[in-house]
Amino acid sequence: MDFTIKKYRQLLISLQKEGYEFITFEAYCLGKRRPKFVILRHDVDEMAGNALKIAEVESQLGIISTFFFRIVKQSNKPEVIREIINMGHQIGYHYEDLATTNGDKELAYANFQKNLAYFREFAPIKTICMHGSSTSEFDNRSLWKTYDYRDDGIVGEPYFSIDFNEVFYLTDTGYCWDGYKTAVRDTAPNNFNLSFHTTDDIIQAITEGKLPAQVMILAHTLWTDNLLKWLFVFFREKIRNSIKRASRNNAFVKKIYSGLVKLYWKND
Ligand SMILES: [Zn+2]
């Protein structure tokens, strides 16, 4: 089984063995770079409790990562946030304010500042990253065409701060590492010409010295050793991917799907 906590631990250990240094995204933005490094980024889209298991494994291995929390209730769990900080990890804001305000930039920026201030009650936050909001017509990053996050003491946003031709970007969308093929926004075109499907494929590449020297890994918080949870996510992602594909060519399917997504994330 892939995308279990056990498998995640194997991945981290193989990186350590091959001499990769783990640096936080914030450290990267501040210029503390090394010749061979990995940045671990976790987007806590949902199932926030799972983040704890991931944070624990990393702590046991002496690794610090960054967990990006959304403001929605499936992600924003104060007790989880506190525990993660206590383990020594960093947190960031996983913003989606332009999508939630239906493109009202002024309101979106006001919400952004309010939400950022809320998360800063837990820890000083220096980095943010956008949530894909794949069913919204608004790209959350467009906010920065009008405003500048640096005015809010933010030093980095992966999509603006990283050259993905230098740093190889791995993302686990949909319980596989080549799910970017169905991703709408969360993609980073690059010249590496490398693609992996399973975590074992990546581990093999690491051991053979074929993984690039500079890597960012986006691991969502869906990795679990709990079989029921795992099965739930596995089948849901399968269904979601076929719907995403179908809705590309079918406006009706697209409308129904985005309505259902809105209902699921409704914040009350
Ligand atoms: Zn997200």
mmCIF file of C-alpha atoms and ligand atoms in Angstrom:
data_model
loop_
_atom_site.group_PDB
_atom_site.id
_atom_site.type_symbol
_atom_site.label_atom_id
_atom_site.label_comp_id
_atom_site.label_asym_id
_atom_site.label_seq_id
_atom_site.Cartn_x
_atom_site.Cartn_y
_atom_site.Cartn_z
ATOM 1 C CA MET A 1 0.000 0.000 0.000
ATOM 2 C CA ASP A 2 1.208 3.457 -0.921
ATOM 3 C CA PHE A 3 0.534 6.780 0.837
ATOM 4 C CA THR A 4 0.697 5.301 4.305
ATOM 5 C CA ILE A 5 2.630 6.825 7.188
ATOM 6 C CA LYS A 6 4.972 3.829 6.959
ATOM 7 C CA LYS A 7 5.714 4.610 3.325
ATOM 8 C CA TYR A 8 6.198 8.281 4.131
ATOM 9 C CA ARG A 9 8.801 7.382 6.734
ATOM 10 C CA GLN A 10 10.642 5.196 4.176
ATOM 11 C CA LEU A 11 10.681 8.116 1.752
ATOM 12 C CA LEU A 12 12.170 10.471 4.342
ATOM 13 C CA ILE A 13 14.778 7.955 5.440
ATOM 14 C CA SER A 14 15.906 7.301 1.871
ATOM 15 C CA LEU A 15 16.328 11.052 1.338
ATOM 16 C CA GLN A 16 18.368 11.361 4.530
ATOM 17 C CA LYS A 17 20.567 8.419 3.527
ATOM 18 C CA GLU A 18 21.361 10.040 0.192
ATOM 19 C CA GLY A 19 22.507 13.210 1.927
ATOM 20 C CA TYR A 20 19.562 15.505 1.274
ATOM 21 C CA GLU A 21 19.314 18.272 3.823
ATOM 22 C CA PHE A 22 15.841 19.237 4.958
ATOM 23 C CA ILE A 23 15.247 22.969 4.946
ATOM 24 C CA THR A 24 12.020 24.844 5.557
ATOM 25 C CA PHE A 25 10.410 26.888 2.835
ATOM 26 C CA GLU A 26 10.994 29.995 4.945
ATOM 27 C CA ALA A 27 14.719 29.244 5.210
ATOM 28 C CA TYR A 28 14.838 28.769 1.447
ATOM 29 C CA CYS A 29 13.186 32.154 0.910
ATOM 30 C CA LEU A 30 15.660 33.782 3.264
ATOM 31 C CA GLY A 31 18.513 32.466 1.146
ATOM 32 C CA LYS A 32 19.714 29.675 3.422
ATOM 33 C CA ARG A 33 20.180 27.247 0.557
ATOM 34 C CA ARG A 34 22.324 24.142 0.318
ATOM 35 C CA PRO A 35 23.613 22.253 -2.709
ATOM 36 C CA LYS A 36 21.338 19.282 -1.985
ATOM 37 C CA PHE A 37 18.096 19.891 -0.182
ATOM 38 C CA VAL A 38 14.450 18.992 0.243
ATOM 39 C CA ILE A 39 11.693 21.387 1.251
ATOM 40 C CA LEU A 40 8.709 19.621 2.801
ATOM 41 C CA ARG A 41 5.412 21.385 2.338
ATOM 42 C CA HIS A 42 2.096 20.111 3.623
ATOM 43 C CA ASP A 43 -1.152 21.623 2.419
ATOM 44 C CA VAL A 44 -3.705 20.788 5.098
ATOM 45 C CA ASP A 45 -6.732 20.821 2.805
ATOM 46 C CA GLU A 46 -8.791 18.623 5.140
ATOM 47 C CA MET A 47 -8.446 15.784 7.682
ATOM 48 C CA ALA A 48 -6.301 18.046 9.845
ATOM 49 C CA GLY A 49 -5.881 15.290 12.448
ATOM 50 C CA ASN A 50 -3.778 13.343 9.965
ATOM 51 C CA ALA A 51 -1.263 16.147 9.959
ATOM 52 C CA LEU A 52 -0.240 15.096 13.471
ATOM 53 C CA LYS A 53 0.959 11.653 12.360
ATOM 54 C CA ILE A 54 3.020 13.194 9.582
ATOM 55 C CA ALA A 55 4.451 15.816 11.927
ATOM 56 C CA GLU A 56 5.325 13.091 14.434
ATOM 57 C CA VAL A 57 7.265 10.953 11.956
ATOM 58 C CA GLU A 58 9.230 13.991 10.840
ATOM 59 C CA SER A 59 10.018 15.009 14.408
ATOM 60 C CA GLN A 60 11.265 11.514 15.188
ATOM 61 C CA LEU A 61 13.673 11.836 12.251
ATOM 62 C CA GLY A 62 14.766 15.325 13.281
ATOM 63 C CA ILE A 63 13.061 16.982 10.327
ATOM 64 C CA ILE A 64 11.217 20.318 10.343
ATOM 65 C CA SER A 65 8.540 21.048 7.750
ATOM 66 C CA THR A 66 5.798 23.585 7.079
ATOM 67 C CA PHE A 67 2.072 22.925 7.402
ATOM 68 C CA PHE A 68 -0.173 25.311 5.486
ATOM 69 C CA PHE A 69 -3.624 25.633 7.029
ATOM 70 C CA ARG A 70 -6.835 26.779 5.381
ATOM 71 C CA ILE A 71 -9.404 28.854 7.194
ATOM 72 C CA VAL A 72 -12.172 26.278 6.570
ATOM 73 C CA LYS A 73 -13.228 24.104 9.495
ATOM 74 C CA GLN A 74 -11.865 20.869 7.947
ATOM 75 C CA SER A 75 -8.374 22.353 8.161
ATOM 76 C CA ASN A 76 -8.466 25.027 10.837
ATOM 77 C CA LYS A 77 -8.234 22.968 14.040
ATOM 78 C CA PRO A 78 -6.586 25.015 16.813
ATOM 79 C CA GLU A 79 -5.563 21.957 18.865
ATOM 80 C CA VAL A 80 -3.849 20.406 15.828
ATOM 81 C CA ILE A 81 -2.109 23.673 14.934
ATOM 82 C CA ARG A 82 -0.817 24.044 18.484
ATOM 83 C CA GLU A 83 0.499 20.506 18.654
ATOM 84 C CA ILE A 84 2.305 20.846 15.341
ATOM 85 C CA ILE A 85 4.010 24.023 16.514
ATOM 86 C CA ASN A 86 4.939 22.322 19.793
ATOM 87 C CA MET A 87 6.676 19.596 17.791
ATOM 88 C CA GLY A 88 8.880 22.320 16.315
ATOM 89 C CA HIS A 89 7.311 22.621 12.875
ATOM 90 C CA GLN A 90 6.335 25.805 11.089
ATOM 91 C CA ILE A 91 2.911 26.849 9.901
ATOM 92 C CA GLY A 92 1.758 28.957 6.988
ATOM 93 C CA TYR A 93 -1.504 30.243 5.580
ATOM 94 C CA HIS A 94 -3.089 28.253 2.732
ATOM 95 C CA TYR A 95 -5.106 31.123 1.285
ATOM 96 C CA GLU A 96 -8.140 30.994 -0.977
ATOM 97 C CA ASP A 97 -9.618 34.429 -0.351
ATOM 98 C CA LEU A 98 -10.183 35.423 -3.954
ATOM 99 C CA ALA A 99 -12.217 32.263 -4.616
ATOM 100 C CA THR A 100 -14.299 32.634 -1.449
ATOM 101 C CA THR A 101 -15.140 36.264 -2.275
ATOM 102 C CA ASN A 102 -15.952 35.446 -5.900
ATOM 103 C CA GLY A 103 -13.227 37.651 -7.242
ATOM 104 C CA ASP A 104 -13.848 40.757 -5.122
ATOM 105 C CA LYS A 105 -10.209 41.795 -4.741
ATOM 106 C CA GLU A 106 -10.698 44.414 -2.086
ATOM 107 C CA LEU A 107 -12.749 42.128 0.122
ATOM 108 C CA ALA A 108 -10.417 39.210 -0.625
ATOM 109 C CA TYR A 109 -7.378 41.166 0.528
ATOM 110 C CA ALA A 110 -9.158 42.323 3.686
ATOM 111 C CA ASN A 111 -10.073 38.688 4.408
ATOM 112 C CA PHE A 112 -6.534 37.599 3.636
ATOM 113 C CA GLN A 113 -5.146 40.018 6.225
ATOM 114 C CA LYS A 114 -7.762 39.019 8.785
ATOM 115 C CA ASN A 115 -7.110 35.288 8.316
ATOM 116 C CA LEU A 116 -3.355 35.753 8.349
ATOM 117 C CA ALA A 117 -3.654 37.689 11.626
ATOM 118 C CA TYR A 118 -5.751 34.838 13.043
ATOM 119 C CA PHE A 119 -3.113 32.204 12.206
ATOM 120 C CA ARG A 120 -0.377 34.494 13.517
ATOM 121 C CA GLU A 121 -1.951 34.190 16.953
ATOM 122 C CA PHE A 122 -0.466 30.686 16.968
ATOM 123 C CA ALA A 123 2.994 31.423 15.576
ATOM 124 C CA PRO A 124 4.832 34.016 13.524
ATOM 125 C CA ILE A 125 4.024 33.250 9.902
ATOM 126 C CA LYS A 126 6.395 34.236 7.129
ATOM 127 C CA THR A 127 5.141 32.092 4.247
ATOM 128 C CA ILE A 128 1.877 31.472 2.434
ATOM 129 C CA CYS A 129 0.721 29.305 -0.441
ATOM 130 C CA MET A 130 -2.419 29.327 -2.506
ATOM 131 C CA HIS A 131 -5.124 26.701 -2.387
ATOM 132 C CA GLY A 132 -5.945 25.500 -5.904
ATOM 133 C CA SER A 133 -9.751 26.088 -5.623
ATOM 134 C CA SER A 134 -10.073 24.021 -8.789
ATOM 135 C CA THR A 135 -13.807 24.533 -9.196
ATOM 136 C CA SER A 136 -13.657 28.315 -8.867
ATOM 137 C CA GLU A 137 -13.127 30.501 -11.895
ATOM 138 C CA PHE A 138 -10.816 32.658 -9.767
ATOM 139 C CA ASP A 139 -7.141 31.929 -9.360
ATOM 140 C CA ASN A 140 -6.219 32.907 -5.791
ATOM 141 C CA ARG A 141 -2.799 34.080 -6.927
ATOM 142 C CA SER A 142 -4.336 36.880 -9.003
ATOM 143 C CA LEU A 143 -4.695 38.814 -5.756
ATOM 144 C CA TRP A 144 -0.993 39.589 -6.056
ATOM 145 C CA LYS A 145 -1.476 41.419 -9.336
ATOM 146 C CA THR A 146 -3.041 44.175 -7.220
ATOM 147 C CA TYR A 147 -1.499 43.699 -3.778
ATOM 148 C CA ASP A 148 1.909 42.681 -2.459
ATOM 149 C CA TYR A 149 2.154 40.050 0.278
ATOM 150 C CA ARG A 150 5.540 41.430 1.274
ATOM 151 C CA ASP A 151 3.671 44.401 2.748
ATOM 152 C CA ASP A 152 2.266 41.891 5.262
ATOM 153 C CA GLY A 153 5.658 40.543 6.307
ATOM 154 C CA ILE A 154 5.435 37.491 4.050
ATOM 155 C CA VAL A 155 8.744 36.383 2.537
ATOM 156 C CA GLY A 156 7.550 33.662 0.197
ATOM 157 C CA GLU A 157 4.807 31.993 -1.837
ATOM 158 C CA PRO A 158 6.019 28.830 -3.593
ATOM 159 C CA TYR A 159 4.478 29.740 -6.941
ATOM 160 C CA PHE A 160 6.351 33.053 -7.007
ATOM 161 C CA SER A 161 9.448 32.321 -4.926
ATOM 162 C CA ILE A 162 10.649 29.124 -6.557
ATOM 163 C CA ASP A 163 12.037 28.567 -10.018
ATOM 164 C CA PHE A 164 10.656 25.108 -10.779
ATOM 165 C CA ASN A 165 13.340 24.568 -13.379
ATOM 166 C CA GLU A 166 15.846 24.649 -10.534
ATOM 167 C CA VAL A 167 13.834 23.021 -7.783
ATOM 168 C CA PHE A 168 12.076 19.814 -8.780
ATOM 169 C CA TYR A 169 8.472 19.858 -7.580
ATOM 170 C CA LEU A 170 6.823 16.626 -6.470
ATOM 171 C CA THR A 171 3.154 16.617 -5.544
ATOM 172 C CA ASP A 172 0.974 13.763 -4.288
ATOM 173 C CA THR A 173 -2.378 14.889 -5.733
ATOM 174 C CA GLY A 174 -4.880 12.019 -5.858
ATOM 175 C CA TYR A 175 -2.738 9.327 -4.179
ATOM 176 C CA CYS A 176 -0.157 9.309 -6.944
ATOM 177 C CA TRP A 177 2.819 11.447 -7.945
ATOM 178 C CA ASP A 178 1.735 12.062 -11.526
ATOM 179 C CA GLY A 179 -1.713 13.409 -10.660
ATOM 180 C CA TYR A 180 -0.629 16.858 -11.858
ATOM 181 C CA LYS A 181 -1.963 15.652 -15.192
ATOM 182 C CA THR A 182 -5.484 16.234 -13.834
ATOM 183 C CA ALA A 183 -4.672 19.228 -11.614
ATOM 184 C CA VAL A 184 -6.159 22.495 -12.758
ATOM 185 C CA ARG A 185 -3.877 25.081 -11.115
ATOM 186 C CA ASP A 186 -1.514 23.285 -8.793
ATOM 187 C CA THR A 187 1.025 22.521 -11.484
ATOM 188 C CA ALA A 188 4.519 23.747 -12.105
ATOM 189 C CA PRO A 189 5.821 23.150 -15.618
ATOM 190 C CA ASN A 190 9.536 22.326 -15.656
ATOM 191 C CA ASN A 191 12.352 20.993 -17.820
ATOM 192 C CA PHE A 192 13.278 18.016 -15.667
ATOM 193 C CA ASN A 193 11.409 15.529 -17.828
ATOM 194 C CA LEU A 194 10.880 13.256 -14.837
ATOM 195 C CA SER A 195 7.656 11.627 -13.767
ATOM 196 C CA PHE A 196 6.860 9.200 -10.968
ATOM 197 C CA HIS A 197 3.742 7.257 -10.165
ATOM 198 C CA THR A 198 4.349 5.525 -6.825
ATOM 199 C CA THR A 199 6.403 6.498 -3.791
ATOM 200 C CA ASP A 200 8.534 3.395 -4.419
ATOM 201 C CA ASP A 201 9.398 4.819 -7.857
ATOM 202 C CA ILE A 202 10.724 7.931 -6.125
ATOM 203 C CA ILE A 203 12.619 5.947 -3.496
ATOM 204 C CA GLN A 204 14.259 3.936 -6.285
ATOM 205 C CA ALA A 205 15.276 7.128 -8.092
ATOM 206 C CA ILE A 206 16.739 8.507 -4.864
ATOM 207 C CA THR A 207 18.814 5.376 -4.280
ATOM 208 C CA GLU A 208 20.039 5.412 -7.882
ATOM 209 C CA GLY A 209 20.986 9.083 -7.616
ATOM 210 C CA LYS A 210 18.458 10.036 -10.275
ATOM 211 C CA LEU A 211 16.393 12.481 -8.231
ATOM 212 C CA PRO A 212 17.444 16.119 -8.784
ATOM 213 C CA ALA A 213 19.544 17.688 -6.021
ATOM 214 C CA GLN A 214 16.972 20.343 -5.110
ATOM 215 C CA VAL A 215 13.447 19.209 -4.434
ATOM 216 C CA MET A 216 10.192 20.476 -3.003
ATOM 217 C CA ILE A 217 7.751 17.797 -1.903
ATOM 218 C CA LEU A 218 4.111 18.688 -1.442
ATOM 219 C CA ALA A 219 2.539 15.965 0.669
ATOM 220 C CA HIS A 220 -1.092 16.578 1.547
ATOM 221 C CA THR A 221 -2.319 15.280 4.874
ATOM 222 C CA LEU A 222 -4.100 12.246 3.417
ATOM 223 C CA TRP A 223 -1.330 9.744 4.191
ATOM 224 C CA THR A 224 -2.660 7.264 6.724
ATOM 225 C CA ASP A 225 -2.109 3.818 8.215
ATOM 226 C CA ASN A 226 -5.840 3.565 8.936
ATOM 227 C CA LEU A 227 -7.210 1.180 6.299
ATOM 228 C CA LEU A 228 -10.757 2.564 6.276
ATOM 229 C CA LYS A 229 -9.580 6.138 5.884
ATOM 230 C CA TRP A 230 -7.116 5.058 3.228
ATOM 231 C CA LEU A 231 -9.820 3.255 1.212
ATOM 232 C CA PHE A 232 -12.154 6.226 1.551
ATOM 233 C CA VAL A 233 -9.557 8.627 0.177
ATOM 234 C CA PHE A 234 -8.409 6.218 -2.517
ATOM 235 C CA PHE A 235 -11.860 5.737 -4.033
ATOM 236 C CA ARG A 236 -12.902 9.354 -3.557
ATOM 237 C CA GLU A 237 -9.797 10.535 -5.441
ATOM 238 C CA LYS A 238 -10.501 8.049 -8.252
ATOM 239 C CA ILE A 239 -14.037 9.332 -8.603
ATOM 240 C CA ARG A 240 -12.939 12.936 -8.311
ATOM 241 C CA ASN A 241 -10.381 12.507 -11.080
ATOM 242 C CA SER A 242 -12.894 10.991 -13.483
ATOM 243 C CA ILE A 243 -15.360 13.787 -12.723
ATOM 244 C CA LYS A 244 -12.635 16.388 -13.263
ATOM 245 C CA ARG A 245 -11.834 14.822 -16.621
ATOM 246 C CA ALA A 246 -15.518 14.607 -17.594
ATOM 247 C CA SER A 247 -16.225 18.203 -16.582
ATOM 248 C CA ARG A 248 -13.495 19.484 -18.853
ATOM 249 C CA ASN A 249 -15.692 18.830 -21.862
ATOM 250 C CA ASN A 250 -19.081 19.043 -20.233
ATOM 251 C CA ALA A 251 -20.373 22.291 -18.770
ATOM 252 C CA PHE A 252 -23.300 20.554 -17.043
ATOM 253 C CA VAL A 253 -21.087 18.061 -15.179
ATOM 254 C CA LYS A 254 -18.784 20.945 -14.282
ATOM 255 C CA LYS A 255 -21.634 22.961 -12.798
ATOM 256 C CA ILE A 256 -22.969 20.071 -10.712
ATOM 257 C CA TYR A 257 -19.472 19.199 -9.500
ATOM 258 C CA SER A 258 -18.569 22.736 -8.440
ATOM 259 C CA GLY A 259 -21.941 23.028 -6.664
ATOM 260 C CA LEU A 260 -21.202 19.881 -4.682
ATOM 261 C CA VAL A 261 -17.695 21.075 -3.809
ATOM 262 C CA LYS A 262 -19.077 24.410 -2.570
ATOM 263 C CA LEU A 263 -21.588 22.558 -0.396
ATOM 264 C CA TYR A 264 -18.865 20.317 1.056
ATOM 265 C CA TRP A 265 -16.638 23.240 2.084
ATOM 266 C CA LYS A 266 -19.443 25.488 3.277
ATOM 267 C CA ASN A 267 -18.055 27.122 6.386
ATOM 268 C CA ASP A 268 -20.791 27.127 8.975
HETATM 269 ZN ZN ZN B 1 -5.012 23.111 -1.092
#
